[in-house]
Amino acid sequence: MSAPEAPKPSNFLRAIIERDLAAGTYAQRHWAGSPGDAAHQGSGALDPARIRTRFPPEPNGYLHVGHAKSICLNFGLARDYGGVCHMRFDDTNPEKEEQEYVDSILDAVQWLGFGWEANGTSHLYYASNYFDFMYRAAEALIEAGHAYVDEQTPEEMRANRGDFGTPGTDSPYRNRSVEENLRRFREMRDGQHADGAMVLRARIDMASPNINLRDPAIYRIKHATHHNTGDRWCIYPMYTYAHPIEDALENITHSLCTLEFEDQRPFYDWVLERLADLGLLARPLPKQYEFGRLNLTYVITSKRKLKALVDEQVVNGWDDPRMPTIVGLRRRGYTPESLQLFAERIGVAKDYSWIDYATLEQSLRDDLDPKAPRGLAVLDPLKLVLENWDEALGAGHIEPCSAPVHPSQPERGRREFALAREAWIEREDFAIDPPKGYHRLYPPKADAAGGRVRLKYGYVIECTGYEQDAEGRVTQVRARLLPDTKSGTPGADSVKVKGVIGWVGAQPVEQGGGVAAEVRLYDRLFTEAQPDAGGRDFKASLNPDSLRVVQAMVEPSLATAAPDQRFQFERHGYFVTDRVDHAAGRPVFNRITGLKDSRGR
Ligand code: ATP
Ligand code: MG
């Protein structure tokens, strides 16, 4: 597969970056080797990074497929344009942040194929390390008359904010003196007031048509212990104030976020312009650009709802292969390359469109088709007995068979296995009363011979009968082999058949027979394409068949696989050895996806 790589599809973000690079918008920035204010950055040399982007998760949960889109976008753009992408934990909220999440996020980003080392330095940052600057910037805003401490109750503040049709009303505290504001703000910092007693607000315009500019809060009191700064602070910056500052301190050029933040962009710019005017931040300033978040059919991506699935044991943990978390997708068998391919294919746009789940599955197939070794597996085994085996080939004969590891890459060699008198075939490859057009095995009738098929890589056989148990369940299919029809021999084409079926030898593995394996057949977790749309109860559309476990028989080459190895089971789809439960001698496979999208739409 050495086709030249197709050029990356362009999108509006690439267009913006290319325009900025052509204009040299960011060419004169200085970078002192670490995040910092204007004085710090000014002491450095010209920034070696042509652009800087960032991936800024809050460490309050596991990442999901939507985050994968954001990771591929931010790290991918930096890579493609000679830039650097910063890995930044947005840990300004003291609650709900845990080391477990930090570790899993770093692991997910690296697994996806990205890193934060560039130009000899690590660009792993924590927003909480900027609290000192954020505080200093807040005092500077107060001193410049751009911020005030408001002591209205939360209810009064809400009432005075107005709404779309009505301008807001100025707070009675809006015009206090700089000295009074500074004194009050320091009292807030020093722990002299209770949570919610007062907030620091930007002083912008209570009549602005953009409600986000009606004097938004920038600091609140919260007596809480922070995982990084401990009890040093009892006031914390609001996200909308902290985020632009984090970007600016890190010399970010293009700050990409999801569309919900579009109305926040004027405040993002307001904060940065004021602080640059005050000499605290270096120009040129970062710019925010919004793209549509990923909505994937049959999937929910709300952290809260995913947590409910875990807590209520609808799934077996965050890495359950049905979860859209990155750990879940990974355990399911998705490759980093397939997720990157998916991110490229869906691209970025400024709208709220839904992406069909089939797009994700197709990316996996396209990635694995040229890579995955093939294998024979029988997922619903039914015993086949070849009655004339001993006469045709000799008693106890074992017939060696082989198949290419990959059908279009002969250089990858062949898999060896063997056929004997008894083998396993798929239950669905036999029918007592075959429907019209059925080209597999069925018993002979008064005036017609039994069904003929080729055992793939083996002989042509003809069904001679079957056995049933007391309940009428077929327990065994009997057939005779047609001598001299073995695949790869001169006589192979002497008998034409329409059906070819998979099989695994029933003799011991030492004689090339199959091995028992647990196979977990995963399907969509929900039966509704938009399980939580319009506030619907997503648990009402859980798919009761999202997991079916079967005892399968697999060819010997599959049984010796290490964990996390992917295969194409011929005719069945793509499977991976489970990274947690698979072990030598006790194989466990997860179905990643079928060979093609079998659902009608
Ligand atoms: P929360 O529900 O806690 O706000 P979040 O999903 O927004 O969670 P963050 O940790 O804030 O999570 O997200 C980190 C980054 O991932 C942000 O830049 C955000 O824009 C991006 N992101 C989150 N969800 C999606 C999504 N569905 N599609 C694309 N990007 C996303
Ligand atoms: Mg968020």
XYZ file of C-alpha atoms and ligand atoms in Angstrom, residues 54-60 63-64 66-67 69-70 74 239 256-258 261 291-295 301 303, ligand 1:
57
model
C -3.434 24.033 22.814
C -5.586 21.189 24.037
C -7.058 22.374 27.352
C -9.189 19.722 29.086
C -10.531 20.095 32.562
C -9.218 17.057 34.490
C -12.675 16.072 35.656
C -11.794 11.867 27.398
C -14.214 10.761 24.713
C -15.286 14.364 20.811
C -12.059 15.178 22.616
C -11.467 15.292 17.411
C -10.151 18.296 19.336
C -5.000 21.023 17.712
C -13.339 30.181 33.320
C -9.708 26.715 18.966
C -12.875 25.959 20.856
C -16.358 24.648 20.239
C -18.104 29.793 23.087
C -15.764 24.999 15.288
C -18.736 22.639 15.595
C -18.398 20.005 18.294
C -18.606 16.391 17.277
C -22.028 14.817 17.577
C -20.633 12.416 24.861
C -19.369 13.447 30.776
P -17.493 19.584 30.333
O -18.766 18.821 30.132
O -16.810 19.272 31.620
O -17.496 21.028 29.961
P -16.008 19.176 27.915
O -16.425 17.980 27.146
O -16.239 20.517 27.393
O -16.565 18.905 29.306
P -13.249 19.868 28.401
O -12.339 19.123 29.275
O -13.580 21.236 28.773
O -14.517 18.970 28.271
O -12.791 19.800 26.888
C -11.482 19.913 26.421
C -11.494 20.328 24.988
O -12.182 19.369 24.196
C -12.196 21.651 24.782
O -11.354 22.470 24.002
C -13.452 21.299 24.069
O -13.799 22.300 23.169
C -13.108 20.008 23.349
N -14.300 19.179 23.190
C -15.076 18.660 24.147
N -16.103 17.969 23.633
C -15.980 18.036 22.286
C -16.723 17.519 21.179
N -17.843 16.797 21.339
N -16.274 17.790 19.924
C -15.161 18.495 19.741
N -14.414 19.019 20.725
C -14.812 18.793 22.001
